[in-house]
Tab-separated table of C-alpha atoms and ligand atoms in Angstrom:
chain	number	residue	atom	x	y	z
A	1	UNK	CA	13.998	25.138	-50.029
A	2	UNK	CA	13.237	25.179	-46.294
A	3	UNK	CA	9.602	25.032	-45.202
A	4	UNK	CA	7.870	28.369	-44.622
A	5	UNK	CA	6.563	29.223	-41.156
A	6	UNK	CA	3.020	28.336	-42.289
A	7	UNK	CA	4.132	24.975	-43.686
A	8	UNK	CA	5.989	24.182	-40.475
A	9	UNK	CA	2.945	25.202	-38.427
A	10	UNK	CA	0.795	22.718	-40.368
A	11	UNK	CA	3.324	19.934	-39.870
A	12	UNK	CA	4.149	20.603	-36.240
A	13	UNK	CA	0.634	21.198	-34.863
A	14	UNK	CA	-1.284	18.187	-36.290
A	15	UNK	CA	-3.560	17.844	-33.264
A	16	UNK	CA	-4.861	21.394	-33.648
A	17	UNK	CA	-5.294	20.942	-37.406
A	18	UNK	CA	-7.383	17.772	-36.965
A	19	UNK	CA	-9.578	19.361	-34.303
A	20	UNK	CA	-10.163	22.465	-36.375
A	21	UNK	CA	-11.290	20.374	-39.365
A	22	UNK	CA	-13.756	18.574	-37.100
A	23	UNK	CA	-14.922	21.898	-35.607
A	24	UNK	CA	-15.578	23.388	-39.048
A	25	UNK	CA	-18.327	20.851	-39.590
A	26	UNK	CA	-20.372	22.229	-36.692
A	27	UNK	CA	-19.016	25.705	-35.872
A	28	UNK	CA	-18.804	28.494	-38.518
A	29	UNK	CA	-15.160	28.833	-39.516
A	30	UNK	CA	-14.377	26.446	-36.666
A	31	UNK	CA	-13.959	29.246	-34.101
A	32	UNK	CA	-16.052	30.611	-31.235
A	33	UNK	CA	-14.576	34.155	-31.026
A	34	UNK	CA	-13.470	36.300	-33.983
A	35	UNK	CA	-10.195	36.966	-32.178
A	36	UNK	CA	-9.319	33.303	-32.507
A	37	UNK	CA	-9.251	33.478	-36.305
A	38	UNK	CA	-5.834	32.281	-37.415
A	39	UNK	CA	-4.691	30.951	-40.776
A	40	UNK	CA	-4.065	28.151	-41.515
A	41	UNK	CA	-5.927	27.007	-38.345
A	42	UNK	CA	-6.196	28.023	-34.675
A	43	UNK	CA	-4.411	26.516	-31.698
A	44	UNK	CA	-6.238	24.022	-29.462
A	45	UNK	CA	-5.211	24.141	-25.812
A	46	UNK	CA	-5.715	21.432	-23.233
A	47	UNK	CA	-4.391	22.812	-19.965
A	48	UNK	CA	-3.048	25.996	-18.391
A	49	UNK	CA	-1.279	26.945	-15.166
A	50	UNK	CA	0.257	30.229	-14.014
A	51	UNK	CA	1.802	32.046	-16.992
A	52	UNK	CA	1.865	28.929	-19.211
A	53	UNK	CA	-0.385	26.647	-21.218
A	54	UNK	CA	-0.074	23.374	-23.121
A	55	UNK	CA	-1.681	22.494	-26.443
A	56	UNK	CA	-3.240	19.253	-27.650
A	57	UNK	CA	0.089	18.238	-29.244
A	58	UNK	CA	1.816	18.539	-25.870
A	59	UNK	CA	3.667	21.776	-26.736
A	60	UNK	CA	4.237	24.340	-23.993
A	61	UNK	CA	3.665	28.087	-24.318
A	62	UNK	CA	4.264	31.228	-22.361
A	63	UNK	CA	0.779	32.717	-22.587
A	64	UNK	CA	0.052	36.387	-23.172
A	65	UNK	CA	-3.619	35.978	-24.047
A	66	UNK	CA	-4.241	35.587	-20.336
A	67	UNK	CA	-7.948	35.052	-20.805
A	68	UNK	CA	-8.147	38.097	-23.143
A	69	UNK	CA	-6.779	40.172	-20.284
A	70	UNK	CA	-8.973	38.673	-17.541
A	71	UNK	CA	-6.336	36.552	-15.801
A	72	UNK	CA	-4.332	39.118	-13.866
A	73	UNK	CA	-3.238	36.326	-11.510
A	74	UNK	CA	-2.408	33.870	-14.301
A	75	UNK	CA	-4.136	30.575	-15.002
A	76	UNK	CA	-5.665	28.547	-12.177
A	77	UNK	CA	-4.328	30.743	-9.368
A	78	UNK	CA	-4.694	28.821	-6.074
A	79	UNK	CA	-6.864	31.434	-4.354
A	80	UNK	CA	-9.284	31.518	-7.291
A	81	UNK	CA	-9.375	27.746	-7.639
A	82	UNK	CA	-10.123	27.463	-3.937
A	83	UNK	CA	-12.871	30.098	-4.037
A	84	UNK	CA	-14.582	28.508	-7.045
A	85	UNK	CA	-14.227	24.949	-5.743
A	86	UNK	CA	-15.680	25.941	-2.401
A	87	UNK	CA	-18.645	27.617	-4.067
A	88	UNK	CA	-19.492	25.080	-6.763
A	89	UNK	CA	-20.513	22.492	-4.197
A	90	UNK	CA	-22.775	25.003	-2.465
A	91	UNK	CA	-24.727	25.703	-5.647
A	92	UNK	CA	-24.171	27.741	-8.788
A	93	UNK	CA	-27.509	29.538	-9.072
A	94	UNK	CA	-29.970	30.224	-6.276
A	95	UNK	CA	-32.632	32.080	-8.201
A	96	UNK	CA	-32.330	34.461	-5.275
A	97	UNK	CA	-30.153	37.192	-3.861
A	98	UNK	CA	-27.047	36.094	-1.997
A	99	UNK	CA	-24.245	37.444	0.180
A	100	UNK	CA	-21.511	37.134	-2.431
A	101	UNK	CA	-23.121	39.583	-4.864
A	102	UNK	CA	-23.285	42.237	-2.142
A	103	UNK	CA	-19.696	41.638	-1.110
A	104	UNK	CA	-18.580	41.737	-4.762
A	105	UNK	CA	-20.368	45.070	-5.325
A	106	UNK	CA	-18.806	46.440	-2.117
A	107	UNK	CA	-15.334	45.565	-3.389
A	108	UNK	CA	-16.035	47.438	-6.617
A	109	UNK	CA	-17.307	50.550	-4.836
A	110	UNK	CA	-14.255	50.461	-2.564
A	111	UNK	CA	-11.782	50.248	-5.447
A	112	UNK	CA	-13.278	52.156	-8.393
A	113	UNK	CA	-13.524	55.940	-7.847
A	114	UNK	CA	-16.698	56.476	-9.912
A	115	UNK	CA	-18.582	53.509	-8.417
A	116	UNK	CA	-21.405	54.536	-6.085
A	117	UNK	CA	-23.798	51.843	-7.277
A	118	UNK	CA	-23.046	48.650	-9.187
A	119	UNK	CA	-25.184	46.449	-11.415
A	120	UNK	CA	-23.856	43.160	-12.755
A	121	UNK	CA	-24.059	41.753	-16.275
A	122	UNK	CA	-22.433	38.680	-17.795
A	123	UNK	CA	-20.114	40.222	-20.373
A	124	UNK	CA	-18.446	43.484	-21.285
A	125	UNK	CA	-20.721	43.678	-24.305
A	126	UNK	CA	-23.779	43.604	-22.076
A	127	UNK	CA	-22.163	46.149	-19.780
A	128	UNK	CA	-21.677	48.756	-22.522
A	129	UNK	CA	-25.188	48.018	-23.792
A	130	UNK	CA	-26.611	48.734	-20.338
A	131	UNK	CA	-24.400	51.804	-19.821
A	132	UNK	CA	-25.721	53.373	-23.027
A	133	UNK	CA	-29.303	52.572	-21.998
A	134	UNK	CA	-28.718	54.236	-18.630
A	135	UNK	CA	-27.189	57.320	-20.258
A	136	UNK	CA	-30.098	57.662	-22.677
A	137	UNK	CA	-32.636	57.241	-19.903
A	138	UNK	CA	-30.844	59.732	-17.669
A	139	UNK	CA	-30.674	62.440	-20.343
A	140	UNK	CA	-33.724	61.649	-22.457
A	141	UNK	CA	-31.484	61.963	-25.530
A	142	UNK	CA	-30.719	59.319	-28.207
A	143	UNK	CA	-27.241	59.885	-29.654
A	144	UNK	CA	-23.920	58.482	-28.490
A	145	UNK	CA	-20.463	59.794	-29.345
A	146	UNK	CA	-17.895	57.068	-29.928
A	147	UNK	CA	-14.277	57.370	-31.004
A	148	UNK	CA	-12.968	55.665	-34.131
A	149	UNK	CA	-10.857	52.609	-33.364
A	150	UNK	CA	-12.395	52.174	-29.899
A	151	UNK	CA	-13.973	48.797	-29.180
A	152	UNK	CA	-16.863	48.303	-26.777
A	153	UNK	CA	-18.024	44.765	-27.543
A	154	UNK	CA	-20.115	43.410	-30.367
A	155	UNK	CA	-23.686	44.700	-29.878
A	156	UNK	CA	-25.268	46.776	-32.618
A	157	UNK	CA	-25.069	50.051	-30.690
A	158	UNK	CA	-21.241	50.134	-30.633
A	159	UNK	CA	-20.414	48.457	-33.929
A	160	UNK	CA	-19.773	51.664	-35.881
A	161	UNK	CA	-16.217	52.914	-36.447
A	162	UNK	CA	-14.277	50.063	-34.868
A	163	UNK	CA	-11.890	48.998	-37.635
A	164	UNK	CA	-10.658	50.937	-40.649
A	165	UNK	CA	-12.159	51.892	-43.031
A	166	UNK	CA	-14.345	53.403	-40.309
A	167	UNK	CA	-17.337	54.049	-42.606
A	168	UNK	CA	-17.916	50.271	-42.689
A	169	UNK	CA	-19.413	48.905	-39.462
A	170	UNK	CA	-17.729	46.050	-37.626
A	171	UNK	CA	-20.299	43.541	-38.837
A	172	UNK	CA	-22.935	42.915	-41.436
A	173	UNK	CA	-26.524	42.784	-40.217
A	174	UNK	CA	-26.654	46.027	-38.226
A	175	UNK	CA	-29.700	48.252	-38.882
A	176	UNK	CA	-28.921	51.658	-40.374
A	177	UNK	CA	-31.194	53.242	-37.774
A	178	UNK	CA	-28.959	51.957	-34.982
A	179	UNK	CA	-25.762	53.030	-36.743
A	180	UNK	CA	-27.362	56.440	-37.222
A	181	UNK	CA	-27.523	56.970	-33.451
A	182	UNK	CA	-23.731	56.792	-33.181
A	183	UNK	CA	-21.655	59.891	-33.912
A	184	UNK	CA	-17.999	59.116	-34.643
A	185	UNK	CA	-15.116	61.347	-33.657
A	186	UNK	CA	-11.355	60.810	-34.126
A	187	UNK	CA	-9.517	59.982	-30.886
A	188	UNK	CA	-7.404	62.570	-29.074
A	189	UNK	CA	-8.909	65.457	-31.048
A	190	UNK	CA	-10.764	67.891	-28.771
A	191	UNK	CA	-11.307	70.417	-31.577
A	192	UNK	CA	-13.060	67.776	-33.714
A	193	UNK	CA	-15.173	66.694	-30.753
A	194	UNK	CA	-16.170	70.273	-29.940
A	195	UNK	CA	-17.169	70.793	-33.582
A	196	UNK	CA	-19.207	67.567	-33.537
A	197	UNK	CA	-21.004	68.371	-30.291
A	198	UNK	CA	-21.501	72.015	-31.346
A	199	UNK	CA	-24.847	73.178	-30.071
A	200	UNK	CA	-26.543	69.793	-30.507
A	201	UNK	CA	-29.124	68.890	-27.899
A	202	UNK	CA	-29.547	65.234	-28.863
A	203	UNK	CA	-26.369	63.668	-27.399
A	204	UNK	CA	-26.684	61.455	-24.327
A	205	UNK	CA	-23.135	60.258	-23.777
A	206	UNK	CA	-19.541	59.998	-24.830
A	207	UNK	CA	-18.057	56.509	-24.464
A	208	UNK	CA	-14.378	55.596	-24.745
A	209	UNK	CA	-11.658	53.236	-23.663
A	210	UNK	CA	-9.874	55.704	-21.370
A	211	UNK	CA	-6.378	54.290	-21.859
A	212	UNK	CA	-6.764	54.155	-25.618
A	213	UNK	CA	-8.720	52.522	-28.401
A	214	UNK	CA	-8.595	48.746	-28.949
A	215	UNK	CA	-7.025	47.908	-25.602
A	216	UNK	CA	-4.597	50.837	-25.876
A	217	UNK	CA	-3.431	50.193	-29.442
A	218	UNK	CA	-4.313	53.841	-30.104
A	219	UNK	CA	-3.121	55.391	-26.835
A	220	UNK	CA	-4.983	58.311	-25.287
A	221	UNK	CA	-2.828	61.422	-25.216
A	222	UNK	CA	-2.120	63.001	-21.835
A	223	UNK	CA	-4.582	65.745	-21.055
A	224	UNK	CA	-7.309	64.500	-23.387
A	225	UNK	CA	-9.269	62.790	-20.615
A	226	UNK	CA	-9.265	65.942	-18.452
A	227	UNK	CA	-10.459	68.080	-21.357
A	228	UNK	CA	-13.098	65.488	-22.197
A	229	UNK	CA	-14.290	65.447	-18.585
A	230	UNK	CA	-14.597	69.243	-18.702
A	231	UNK	CA	-16.513	69.276	-21.993
A	232	UNK	CA	-18.936	66.517	-20.986
A	233	UNK	CA	-19.577	68.177	-17.619
A	234	UNK	CA	-20.146	71.595	-19.226
A	235	UNK	CA	-22.516	70.132	-21.814
A	236	UNK	CA	-24.402	67.749	-19.526
A	237	UNK	CA	-23.242	64.635	-21.397
A	238	UNK	CA	-22.749	61.358	-19.566
A	239	UNK	CA	-19.074	60.359	-19.690
A	240	UNK	CA	-18.654	56.585	-19.884
A	241	UNK	CA	-15.277	54.955	-19.349
A	242	UNK	CA	-15.221	51.472	-20.815
A	243	UNK	CA	-12.733	49.913	-18.415
A	244	UNK	CA	-13.286	46.335	-19.531
A	245	UNK	CA	-9.543	46.126	-20.302
A	246	UNK	CA	-8.072	48.839	-18.074
A	247	UNK	CA	-10.210	48.171	-14.977
A	248	UNK	CA	-8.168	46.881	-12.016
A	249	UNK	CA	-5.101	46.609	-14.316
A	250	UNK	CA	-3.912	50.200	-14.694
A	251	UNK	CA	-4.373	50.509	-10.937
A	252	UNK	CA	-6.656	48.811	-8.397
A	253	UNK	CA	-9.157	51.565	-9.312
A	254	UNK	CA	-8.488	51.256	-13.057
A	255	UNK	CA	-7.536	53.936	-15.580
A	256	UNK	CA	-9.716	56.469	-13.741
A	257	UNK	CA	-7.479	56.142	-10.696
A	258	UNK	CA	-4.314	56.037	-12.835
A	259	UNK	CA	-5.176	59.224	-14.746
A	260	UNK	CA	-7.105	60.945	-11.954
A	261	UNK	CA	-10.247	61.519	-14.048
A	262	UNK	CA	-13.601	60.239	-12.786
A	263	UNK	CA	-16.327	59.402	-15.322
A	264	UNK	CA	-20.078	59.278	-14.655
A	265	UNK	CA	-20.397	55.609	-15.614
A	266	UNK	CA	-17.845	52.802	-15.869
A	267	UNK	CA	-18.100	49.421	-17.531
A	268	UNK	CA	-16.066	46.556	-16.107
A	269	UNK	CA	-15.513	42.947	-17.210
A	270	UNK	CA	-12.569	40.532	-17.442
A	271	UNK	CA	-10.536	41.034	-14.218
A	272	UNK	CA	-13.665	42.008	-12.261
A	273	UNK	CA	-14.902	38.399	-12.395
A	274	UNK	CA	-11.561	36.722	-11.822
A	275	UNK	CA	-11.545	34.814	-15.104
A	276	UNK	CA	-15.119	33.574	-14.895
A	277	UNK	CA	-17.904	35.154	-16.940
A	278	UNK	CA	-19.047	38.366	-15.330
A	279	UNK	CA	-19.130	42.120	-15.797
A	280	UNK	CA	-20.618	45.254	-14.287
A	281	UNK	CA	-21.788	48.788	-14.833
A	282	UNK	CA	-21.088	51.190	-12.015
A	283	UNK	CA	-21.230	54.899	-11.518
A	284	UNK	CA	-23.113	57.837	-10.123
A	285	UNK	CA	-26.015	57.029	-7.846
A	286	UNK	CA	-28.502	59.223	-9.717
A	287	UNK	CA	-27.790	57.384	-13.000
A	288	UNK	CA	-27.315	53.743	-11.959
A	289	UNK	CA	-30.113	54.256	-9.419
A	290	UNK	CA	-32.529	54.577	-12.343
A	291	UNK	CA	-32.667	50.783	-12.240
A	292	UNK	CA	-34.145	50.586	-8.757
A	293	UNK	CA	-37.845	49.839	-8.294
A	294	UNK	CA	-39.737	52.458	-6.306
A	295	UNK	CA	-43.188	52.989	-4.894
A	296	UNK	CA	-44.576	54.645	-8.030
A	297	UNK	CA	-45.837	51.830	-10.243
A	298	UNK	CA	-46.171	54.166	-13.224
A	299	UNK	CA	-42.517	55.137	-12.908
A	300	UNK	CA	-41.497	51.516	-12.454
A	301	UNK	CA	-43.267	50.543	-15.647
A	302	UNK	CA	-42.349	53.440	-17.925
A	303	UNK	CA	-39.288	55.270	-16.656
A	304	UNK	CA	-37.180	52.758	-14.833
A	305	UNK	CA	-34.190	51.239	-16.645
A	306	UNK	CA	-34.829	47.514	-16.920
A	307	UNK	CA	-32.324	44.697	-17.091
A	308	UNK	CA	-32.535	40.931	-16.616
A	309	UNK	CA	-29.930	38.238	-17.221
A	310	UNK	CA	-30.144	34.687	-15.898
A	311	UNK	CA	-26.529	34.552	-14.808
A	312	UNK	CA	-26.030	38.113	-13.525
A	313	UNK	CA	-23.857	37.977	-10.387
A	314	UNK	CA	-24.120	34.200	-10.190
A	315	UNK	CA	-22.408	32.835	-7.066
A	316	UNK	CA	-19.496	31.224	-8.944
A	317	UNK	CA	-18.496	34.385	-10.785
A	318	UNK	CA	-19.040	36.407	-7.623
A	319	UNK	CA	-16.764	34.091	-5.640
A	320	UNK	CA	-14.041	34.354	-8.289
A	321	UNK	CA	-14.471	38.126	-8.543
A	322	UNK	CA	-14.150	38.634	-4.794
A	323	UNK	CA	-11.044	36.423	-4.667
A	324	UNK	CA	-9.451	38.386	-7.521
A	325	UNK	CA	-10.282	41.866	-6.221
A	326	UNK	CA	-9.146	41.072	-2.688
A	327	UNK	CA	-5.797	39.791	-4.049
A	328	UNK	CA	-5.093	42.905	-6.107
A	329	UNK	CA	-6.587	45.612	-3.886
A	330	UNK	CA	-3.321	46.826	-2.324
A	331	UNK	CA	-1.620	47.441	-5.679
A	332	UNK	CA	1.465	45.319	-4.934
A	333	UNK	CA	0.752	42.867	-7.739
A	334	UNK	CA	0.617	45.770	-10.165
A	335	UNK	CA	4.235	46.675	-9.407
A	336	UNK	CA	5.351	43.169	-10.398
A	337	UNK	CA	3.185	42.937	-13.517
A	338	UNK	CA	4.129	46.446	-14.664
A	339	UNK	CA	7.855	45.783	-14.178
A	340	UNK	CA	7.620	42.614	-16.290
A	341	UNK	CA	5.607	44.543	-18.904
A	342	UNK	CA	8.308	47.227	-19.165
A	343	UNK	CA	11.080	44.593	-19.408
A	344	UNK	CA	9.219	42.801	-22.149
A	345	UNK	CA	8.575	45.935	-24.207
A	346	UNK	CA	12.231	46.957	-23.925
A	347	UNK	CA	13.446	43.426	-24.739
A	348	UNK	CA	11.227	43.151	-27.808
A	349	UNK	CA	12.371	46.519	-29.125
A	350	UNK	CA	15.946	45.394	-28.626
A	351	UNK	CA	15.276	42.258	-30.677
A	352	UNK	CA	13.610	44.301	-33.440
A	353	UNK	CA	16.474	46.824	-33.532
A	354	UNK	CA	19.181	44.146	-33.682
A	355	UNK	CA	17.301	42.307	-36.446
A	356	UNK	CA	16.993	45.539	-38.417
A	357	UNK	CA	13.208	45.261	-38.795
A	358	UNK	CA	10.740	48.141	-38.553
A	359	UNK	CA	8.589	46.445	-35.866
A	360	UNK	CA	7.876	48.301	-32.610
A	361	UNK	CA	6.617	47.212	-29.204
A	362	UNK	CA	4.829	49.789	-27.057
A	363	UNK	CA	2.203	50.117	-24.377
A	364	UNK	CA	1.617	50.936	-20.734
A	365	UNK	CA	1.612	49.106	-17.426
A	366	UNK	CA	1.275	45.340	-18.020
A	367	UNK	CA	0.041	45.497	-21.633
A	368	UNK	CA	2.230	45.420	-24.729
A	369	UNK	CA	1.298	46.062	-28.335
A	370	UNK	CA	3.269	45.141	-31.414
A	371	UNK	CA	3.167	47.044	-34.678
A	372	UNK	CA	4.956	44.943	-37.270
A	373	UNK	CA	4.688	47.880	-39.696
A	374	UNK	CA	6.504	50.117	-37.225
A	375	UNK	CA	3.537	52.458	-36.693
A	376	UNK	CA	2.735	52.563	-32.977
A	377	UNK	CA	-0.691	54.048	-32.355
A	378	UNK	CA	-2.139	52.797	-35.645
A	379	UNK	CA	-4.154	49.679	-36.256
A	380	UNK	CA	-2.498	46.883	-38.249
A	381	UNK	CA	-2.743	47.022	-42.038
A	382	UNK	CA	-1.582	43.647	-43.314
A	383	UNK	CA	-3.619	40.834	-41.681
A	384	UNK	CA	-1.713	38.098	-43.556
A	385	UNK	CA	1.567	39.206	-42.044
A	386	UNK	CA	0.053	39.079	-38.550
A	387	UNK	CA	-1.178	35.513	-39.131
A	388	UNK	CA	2.379	34.487	-40.076
A	389	UNK	CA	3.704	36.328	-37.035
A	390	UNK	CA	1.388	34.397	-34.714
A	391	UNK	CA	2.297	31.060	-36.294
A	392	UNK	CA	5.998	31.929	-35.986
A	393	UNK	CA	5.533	32.796	-32.292
A	394	UNK	CA	3.514	29.655	-31.579
A	395	UNK	CA	6.237	27.534	-33.178
A	396	UNK	CA	8.694	29.147	-30.757
A	397	UNK	CA	6.526	28.608	-27.674
A	398	UNK	CA	4.737	31.944	-27.245
A	399	UNK	CA	1.018	32.570	-27.682
A	400	UNK	CA	-0.465	36.060	-27.810
A	401	UNK	CA	-3.015	38.014	-29.783
A	402	UNK	CA	-1.453	39.109	-33.076
A	403	UNK	CA	-1.432	42.715	-31.896
A	404	UNK	CA	-0.959	42.685	-28.147
A	405	UNK	CA	-0.412	40.718	-25.014
A	406	UNK	CA	-1.277	40.899	-21.338
A	407	UNK	CA	1.361	40.258	-18.711
A	408	UNK	CA	0.027	38.826	-15.470
A	409	UNK	CA	1.307	39.242	-11.947
A	410	UNK	CA	2.709	35.700	-12.112
A	411	UNK	CA	4.858	36.124	-15.218
A	412	UNK	CA	8.415	36.039	-13.890
A	413	UNK	CA	11.842	37.079	-15.196
A	414	UNK	CA	12.194	33.569	-16.631
A	415	UNK	CA	9.073	33.900	-18.800
A	416	UNK	CA	10.166	37.321	-20.020
A	417	UNK	CA	13.649	36.078	-20.972
A	418	UNK	CA	12.214	33.010	-22.697
A	419	UNK	CA	9.769	35.207	-24.600
A	420	UNK	CA	12.432	37.619	-25.798
A	421	UNK	CA	14.577	34.711	-27.073
A	422	UNK	CA	11.534	33.117	-28.721
A	423	UNK	CA	10.611	36.361	-30.472
A	424	UNK	CA	14.195	36.720	-31.733
A	425	UNK	CA	13.932	33.254	-33.320
A	426	UNK	CA	10.464	33.990	-34.741
A	427	UNK	CA	11.733	37.223	-36.305
A	428	UNK	CA	14.669	35.320	-37.863
A	429	UNK	CA	12.263	32.739	-39.317
A	430	UNK	CA	10.055	35.439	-40.804
A	431	UNK	CA	13.052	37.312	-42.209
A	432	UNK	CA	14.326	34.094	-43.797
A	433	UNK	CA	11.185	33.865	-45.915
A	434	UNK	CA	11.141	37.592	-46.674
A	435	UNK	CA	7.980	38.268	-44.588
A	436	UNK	CA	9.714	40.867	-42.397
B	501	PMP	N1	-15.045	46.732	-24.117
B	501	PMP	C1	-13.728	46.556	-24.297
B	501	PMP	C2	-12.813	47.716	-24.133
B	501	PMP	C3	-13.219	45.282	-24.589
B	501	PMP	O1	-11.910	45.115	-24.797
B	501	PMP	C4	-14.114	44.196	-24.689
B	501	PMP	C5	-13.642	42.781	-24.966
B	501	PMP	N2	-12.350	42.596	-25.285
B	501	PMP	C6	-15.478	44.441	-24.500
B	501	PMP	C7	-15.917	45.713	-24.204
B	501	PMP	C8	-16.469	43.321	-24.607
B	501	PMP	O2	-16.342	42.476	-23.533
B	501	PMP	P1	-16.882	40.960	-23.627
B	501	PMP	O3	-15.932	40.244	-24.541
B	501	PMP	O4	-16.832	40.488	-22.208
B	501	PMP	O5	-18.254	41.024	-24.166
């Protein structure tokens, strides 16, 4: 009998296998991000350029991880390489304010409709943590409304209701008291949200991924954002758009520009820092301004919203962020990336239809999602199948998250055609062993 996809993966990626075994001795499970979990072992990459990357066994891939969505200009884009190289020799941390952080913040306020003031953090997780702190300080209320299936990073305050079954938090080790401050509501359901909010006076904010939960896996229905904006305004709740994924991708001004709905606070990461570590919270002056020191020492000590962070707005990330935002500001790159995204979604659905499998590709702009079960809008049910799917794709020269992929502005027609052919072969391999 022919080897299964998993058996072939073991045989044909020996370099990754050996490295993973070594890693397991010093790193739990051998991986440094839960999203990299792959059975039988993850892929080890040595080099990347443009839309492609090469693994430690010398195999080439069209890449749709794209830095978890951060690399809108592909890997090692010349303008980013130049900006970072120029800065690294001038110093990577001044322990002082510097011009680049001001310029970076100015770019954000220019592009993002809700951004009057900007404060930098190092990751999207820190950004949502700070946004919730700001909302609580601004309202004097403790509770947060979060939608089931929406992901806002890994800190305790947003770990409820991420993956089904939603009663079980995303991780062990989270205090019940923290989970108790989060009120869960189903996405796209205004009636349920109105019932939940009712006449409660203890809710500070509603946070969501505006384009849909889990990077758009559960898309937001048209009209929901406008109704949500109305409800939060009427009830004095802070509306937080977590635009870590959608920021600068849906449009230069993010999903808020794309949908024409302006939140009170926005969290940004990924594209904002051009592929280096960096993130931000921005929004209304009277809320983000709660971080500013004033003349009243009592207020400074007790009422101000505090935040530190050794690497906040470090010059390297700022240089990369400025280079990225200035490249994408006019929206032209979005046309290219979105066109490739649409071609890819259509091509994948064509492959699935011809193969007679239930799988569906869907999504917006330059993001695509795949439901192998044929249930767009729902989170995946059979993790084992998705591991096989990733191994099958890797064997055919495509690397993406099991559930979605990000198309960059430098993916061309050639990459899209290659990907569609590769997926057709991967589907055939999985059908041959009865997995699809
Ligand atoms: N919010 C959303 C919507 C995200 O997709 C992510 C990360 N994928 C985060 C927050 C957390 O960002 P980070 O990984 O930079 O902490």
